[in-house]
PDB file of C-alpha atoms in Angstrom:
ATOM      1  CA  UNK A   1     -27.466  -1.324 -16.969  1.00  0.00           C
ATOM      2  CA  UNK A   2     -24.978   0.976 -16.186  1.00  0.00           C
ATOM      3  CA  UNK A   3     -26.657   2.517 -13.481  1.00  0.00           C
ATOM      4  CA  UNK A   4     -27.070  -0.947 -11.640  1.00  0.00           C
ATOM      5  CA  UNK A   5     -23.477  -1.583 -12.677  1.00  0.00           C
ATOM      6  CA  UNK A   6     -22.674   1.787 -10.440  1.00  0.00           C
ATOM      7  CA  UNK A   7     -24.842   0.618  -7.695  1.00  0.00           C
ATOM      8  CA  UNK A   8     -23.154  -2.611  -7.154  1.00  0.00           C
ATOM      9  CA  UNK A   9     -19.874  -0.607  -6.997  1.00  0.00           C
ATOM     10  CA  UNK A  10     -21.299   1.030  -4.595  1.00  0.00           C
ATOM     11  CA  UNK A  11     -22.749  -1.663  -2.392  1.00  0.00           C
ATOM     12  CA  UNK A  12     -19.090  -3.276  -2.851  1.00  0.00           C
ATOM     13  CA  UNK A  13     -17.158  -0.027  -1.422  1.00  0.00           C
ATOM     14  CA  UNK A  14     -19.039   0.149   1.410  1.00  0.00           C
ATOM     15  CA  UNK A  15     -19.171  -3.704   2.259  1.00  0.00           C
ATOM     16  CA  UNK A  16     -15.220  -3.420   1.906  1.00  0.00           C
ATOM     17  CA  UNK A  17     -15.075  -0.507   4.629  1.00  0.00           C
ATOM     18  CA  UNK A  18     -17.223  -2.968   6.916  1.00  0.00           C
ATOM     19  CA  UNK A  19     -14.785  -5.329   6.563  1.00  0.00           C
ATOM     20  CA  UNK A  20     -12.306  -6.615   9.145  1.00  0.00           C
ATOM     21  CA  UNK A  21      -9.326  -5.678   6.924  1.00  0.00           C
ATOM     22  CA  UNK A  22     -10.772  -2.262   6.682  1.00  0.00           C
ATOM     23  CA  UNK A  23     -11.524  -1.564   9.727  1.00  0.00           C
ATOM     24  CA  UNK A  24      -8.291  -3.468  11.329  1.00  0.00           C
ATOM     25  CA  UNK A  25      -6.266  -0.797   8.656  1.00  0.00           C
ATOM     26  CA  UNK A  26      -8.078   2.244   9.774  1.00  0.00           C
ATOM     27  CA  UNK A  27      -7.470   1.926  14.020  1.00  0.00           C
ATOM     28  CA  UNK A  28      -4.085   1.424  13.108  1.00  0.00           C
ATOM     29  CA  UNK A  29      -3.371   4.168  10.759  1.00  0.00           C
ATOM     30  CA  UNK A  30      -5.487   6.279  13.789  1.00  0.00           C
ATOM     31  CA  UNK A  31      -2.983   4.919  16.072  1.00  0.00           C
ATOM     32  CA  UNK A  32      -0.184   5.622  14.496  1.00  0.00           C
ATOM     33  CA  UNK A  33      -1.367   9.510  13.485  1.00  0.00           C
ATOM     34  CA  UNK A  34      -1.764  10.008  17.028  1.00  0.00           C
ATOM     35  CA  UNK A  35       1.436   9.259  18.478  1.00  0.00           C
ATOM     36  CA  UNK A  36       3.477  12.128  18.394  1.00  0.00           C
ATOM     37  CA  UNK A  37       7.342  10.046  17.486  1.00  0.00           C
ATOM     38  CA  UNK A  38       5.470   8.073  14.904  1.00  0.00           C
ATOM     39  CA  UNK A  39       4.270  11.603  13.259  1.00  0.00           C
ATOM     40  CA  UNK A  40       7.680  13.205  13.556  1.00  0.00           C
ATOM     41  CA  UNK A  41       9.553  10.190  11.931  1.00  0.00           C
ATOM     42  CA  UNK A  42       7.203   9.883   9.164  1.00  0.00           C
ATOM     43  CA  UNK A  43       7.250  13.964   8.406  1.00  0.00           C
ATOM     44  CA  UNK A  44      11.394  13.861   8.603  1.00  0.00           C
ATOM     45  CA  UNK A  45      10.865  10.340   6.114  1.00  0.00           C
ATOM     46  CA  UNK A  46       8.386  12.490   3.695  1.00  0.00           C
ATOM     47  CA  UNK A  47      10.925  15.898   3.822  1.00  0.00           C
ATOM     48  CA  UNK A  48      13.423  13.071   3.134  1.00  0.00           C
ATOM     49  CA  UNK A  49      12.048  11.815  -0.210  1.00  0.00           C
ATOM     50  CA  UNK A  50      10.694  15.147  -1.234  1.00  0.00           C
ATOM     51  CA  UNK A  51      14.632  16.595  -0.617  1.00  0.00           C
ATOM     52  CA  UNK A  52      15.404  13.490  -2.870  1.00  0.00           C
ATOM     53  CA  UNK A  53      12.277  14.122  -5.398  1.00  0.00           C
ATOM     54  CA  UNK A  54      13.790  17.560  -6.212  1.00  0.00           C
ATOM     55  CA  UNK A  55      16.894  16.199  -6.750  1.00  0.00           C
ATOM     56  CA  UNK A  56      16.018  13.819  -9.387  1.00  0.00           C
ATOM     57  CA  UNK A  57      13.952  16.602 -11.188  1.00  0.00           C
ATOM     58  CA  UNK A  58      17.042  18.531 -11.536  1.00  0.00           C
ATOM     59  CA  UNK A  59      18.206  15.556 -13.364  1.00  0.00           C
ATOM     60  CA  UNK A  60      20.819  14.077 -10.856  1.00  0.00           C
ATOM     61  CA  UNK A  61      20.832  10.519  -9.389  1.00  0.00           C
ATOM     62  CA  UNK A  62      21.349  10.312  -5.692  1.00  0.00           C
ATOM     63  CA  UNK A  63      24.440   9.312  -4.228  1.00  0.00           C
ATOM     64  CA  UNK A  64      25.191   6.017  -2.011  1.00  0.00           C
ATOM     65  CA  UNK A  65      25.117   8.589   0.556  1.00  0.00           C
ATOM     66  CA  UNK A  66      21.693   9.926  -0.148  1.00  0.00           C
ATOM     67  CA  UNK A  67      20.327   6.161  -0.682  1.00  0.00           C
ATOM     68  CA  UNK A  68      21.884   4.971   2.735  1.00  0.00           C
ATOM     69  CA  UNK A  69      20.371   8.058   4.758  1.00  0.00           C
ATOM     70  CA  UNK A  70      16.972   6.993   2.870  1.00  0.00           C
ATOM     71  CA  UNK A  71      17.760   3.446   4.044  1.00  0.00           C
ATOM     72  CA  UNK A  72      18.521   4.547   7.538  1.00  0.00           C
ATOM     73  CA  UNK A  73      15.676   6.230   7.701  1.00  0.00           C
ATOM     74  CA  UNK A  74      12.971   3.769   6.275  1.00  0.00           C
ATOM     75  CA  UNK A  75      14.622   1.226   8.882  1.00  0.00           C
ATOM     76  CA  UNK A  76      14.115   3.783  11.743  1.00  0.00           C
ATOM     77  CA  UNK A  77      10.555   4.315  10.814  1.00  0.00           C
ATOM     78  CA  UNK A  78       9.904   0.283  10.890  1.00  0.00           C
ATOM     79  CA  UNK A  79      11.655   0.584  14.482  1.00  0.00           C
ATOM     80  CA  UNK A  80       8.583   2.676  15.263  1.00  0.00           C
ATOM     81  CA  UNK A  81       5.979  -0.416  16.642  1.00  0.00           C
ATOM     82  CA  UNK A  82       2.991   2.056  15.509  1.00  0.00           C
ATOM     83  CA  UNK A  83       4.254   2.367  12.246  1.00  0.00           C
ATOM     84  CA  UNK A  84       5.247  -1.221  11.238  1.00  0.00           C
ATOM     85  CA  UNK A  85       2.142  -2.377  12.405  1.00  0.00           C
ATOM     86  CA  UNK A  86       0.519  -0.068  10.371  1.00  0.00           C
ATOM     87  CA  UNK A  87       2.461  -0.726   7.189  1.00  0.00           C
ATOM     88  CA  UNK A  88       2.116  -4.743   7.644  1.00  0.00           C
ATOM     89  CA  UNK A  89      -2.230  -4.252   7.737  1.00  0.00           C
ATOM     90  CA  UNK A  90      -1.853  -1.557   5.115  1.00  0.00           C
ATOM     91  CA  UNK A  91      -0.058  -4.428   3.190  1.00  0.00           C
ATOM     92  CA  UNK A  92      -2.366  -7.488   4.121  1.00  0.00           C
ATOM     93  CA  UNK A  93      -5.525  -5.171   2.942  1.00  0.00           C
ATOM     94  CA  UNK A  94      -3.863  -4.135  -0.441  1.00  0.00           C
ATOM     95  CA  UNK A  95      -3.261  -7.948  -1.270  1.00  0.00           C
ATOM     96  CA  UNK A  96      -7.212  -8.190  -0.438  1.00  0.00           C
ATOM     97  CA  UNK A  97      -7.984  -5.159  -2.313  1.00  0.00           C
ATOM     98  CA  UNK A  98      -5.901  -7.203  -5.253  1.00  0.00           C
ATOM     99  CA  UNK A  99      -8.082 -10.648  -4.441  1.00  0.00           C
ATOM    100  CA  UNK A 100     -11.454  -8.416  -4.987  1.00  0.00           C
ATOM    101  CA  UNK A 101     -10.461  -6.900  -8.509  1.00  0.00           C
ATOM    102  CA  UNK A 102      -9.338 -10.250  -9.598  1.00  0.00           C
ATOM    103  CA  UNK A 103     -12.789 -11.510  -8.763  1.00  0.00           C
ATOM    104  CA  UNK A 104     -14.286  -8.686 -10.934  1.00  0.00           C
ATOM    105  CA  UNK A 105     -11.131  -9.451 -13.671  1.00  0.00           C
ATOM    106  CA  UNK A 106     -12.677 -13.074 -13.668  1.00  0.00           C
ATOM    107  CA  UNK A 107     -16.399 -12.284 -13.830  1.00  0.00           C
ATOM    108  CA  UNK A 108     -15.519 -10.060 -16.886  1.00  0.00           C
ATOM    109  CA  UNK A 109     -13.099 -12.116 -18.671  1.00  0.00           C
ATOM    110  CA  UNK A 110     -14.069 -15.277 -17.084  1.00  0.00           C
ATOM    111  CA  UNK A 111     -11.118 -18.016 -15.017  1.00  0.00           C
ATOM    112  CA  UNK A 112      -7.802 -17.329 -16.120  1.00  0.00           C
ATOM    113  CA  UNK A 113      -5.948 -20.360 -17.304  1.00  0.00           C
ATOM    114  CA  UNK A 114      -3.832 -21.980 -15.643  1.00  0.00           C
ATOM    115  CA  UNK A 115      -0.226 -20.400 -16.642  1.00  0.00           C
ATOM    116  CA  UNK A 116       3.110 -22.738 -16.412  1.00  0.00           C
ATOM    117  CA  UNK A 117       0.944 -25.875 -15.140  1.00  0.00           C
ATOM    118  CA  UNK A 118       3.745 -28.251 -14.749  1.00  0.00           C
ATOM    119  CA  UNK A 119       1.449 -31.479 -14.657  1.00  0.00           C
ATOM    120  CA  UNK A 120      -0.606 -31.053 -17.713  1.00  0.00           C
ATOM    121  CA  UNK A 121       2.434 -30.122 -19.496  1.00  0.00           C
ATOM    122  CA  UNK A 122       1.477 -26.545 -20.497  1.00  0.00           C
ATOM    123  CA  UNK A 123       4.181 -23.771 -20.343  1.00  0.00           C
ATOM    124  CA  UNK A 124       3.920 -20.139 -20.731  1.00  0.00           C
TER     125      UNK A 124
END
């Protein structure tokens, strides 16, 4: 059984990277790697938060300062059309990726109940 169970998994990963969502993510992300101000704001963002990373090892929380320049920058990169559109599809196939493994949740625990249904009265 487990072997089918593996299978299946299988068959499911690869119908997921034939999917629109998939594919949609990937040309962007290919896009966006090959566009040379999109590349150089996400390497300064990633020496950015590895600067901060080391920081916080050493036991010290970052300063207004540090958080605003992280700010800055995170706005600067979402300037970047390339990169935007990549994070929104990145997004939107995440929130799919969370829709699939709720449909395996529910076929191993069965529905969920209803939580907080206001009309029948039930609160969680």
């Amino acid at each position: 059984m487990s072997n089918v169970v593996l299978e299946r998994a299988l068959e499911l990963g690869k119908l997921i990277a034939q999917s629109e969502e998939y594919k949609t993510m990937r040309a962007k992300e290919a896009a966006m790697m090959a566009d040379v101000d999109a590349l150089a704001l996400i390497e300064k963002f990633q020496q950015l938060q590895q600067s901060h990373q080391m920081y916080r090892m050493q036991g010290k929380e970052l300063t207004d300062e540090q958080l605003n320049d992280a700010h800055a920058m995170e706005d600067q990169m979402m300037g970047n059309n390339l990169i935007r559109e990549f994070a929104e599809i990145q997004e939107k196939f995440q929130k799919f990726l969370n829709q699939v493994n709720d449909q395996i949740s529910e076929g191993i625990e069965g529905p969920k109940e209803p939580q907080g249904c206001s009309s029948c009265g039930t609160f969680s």
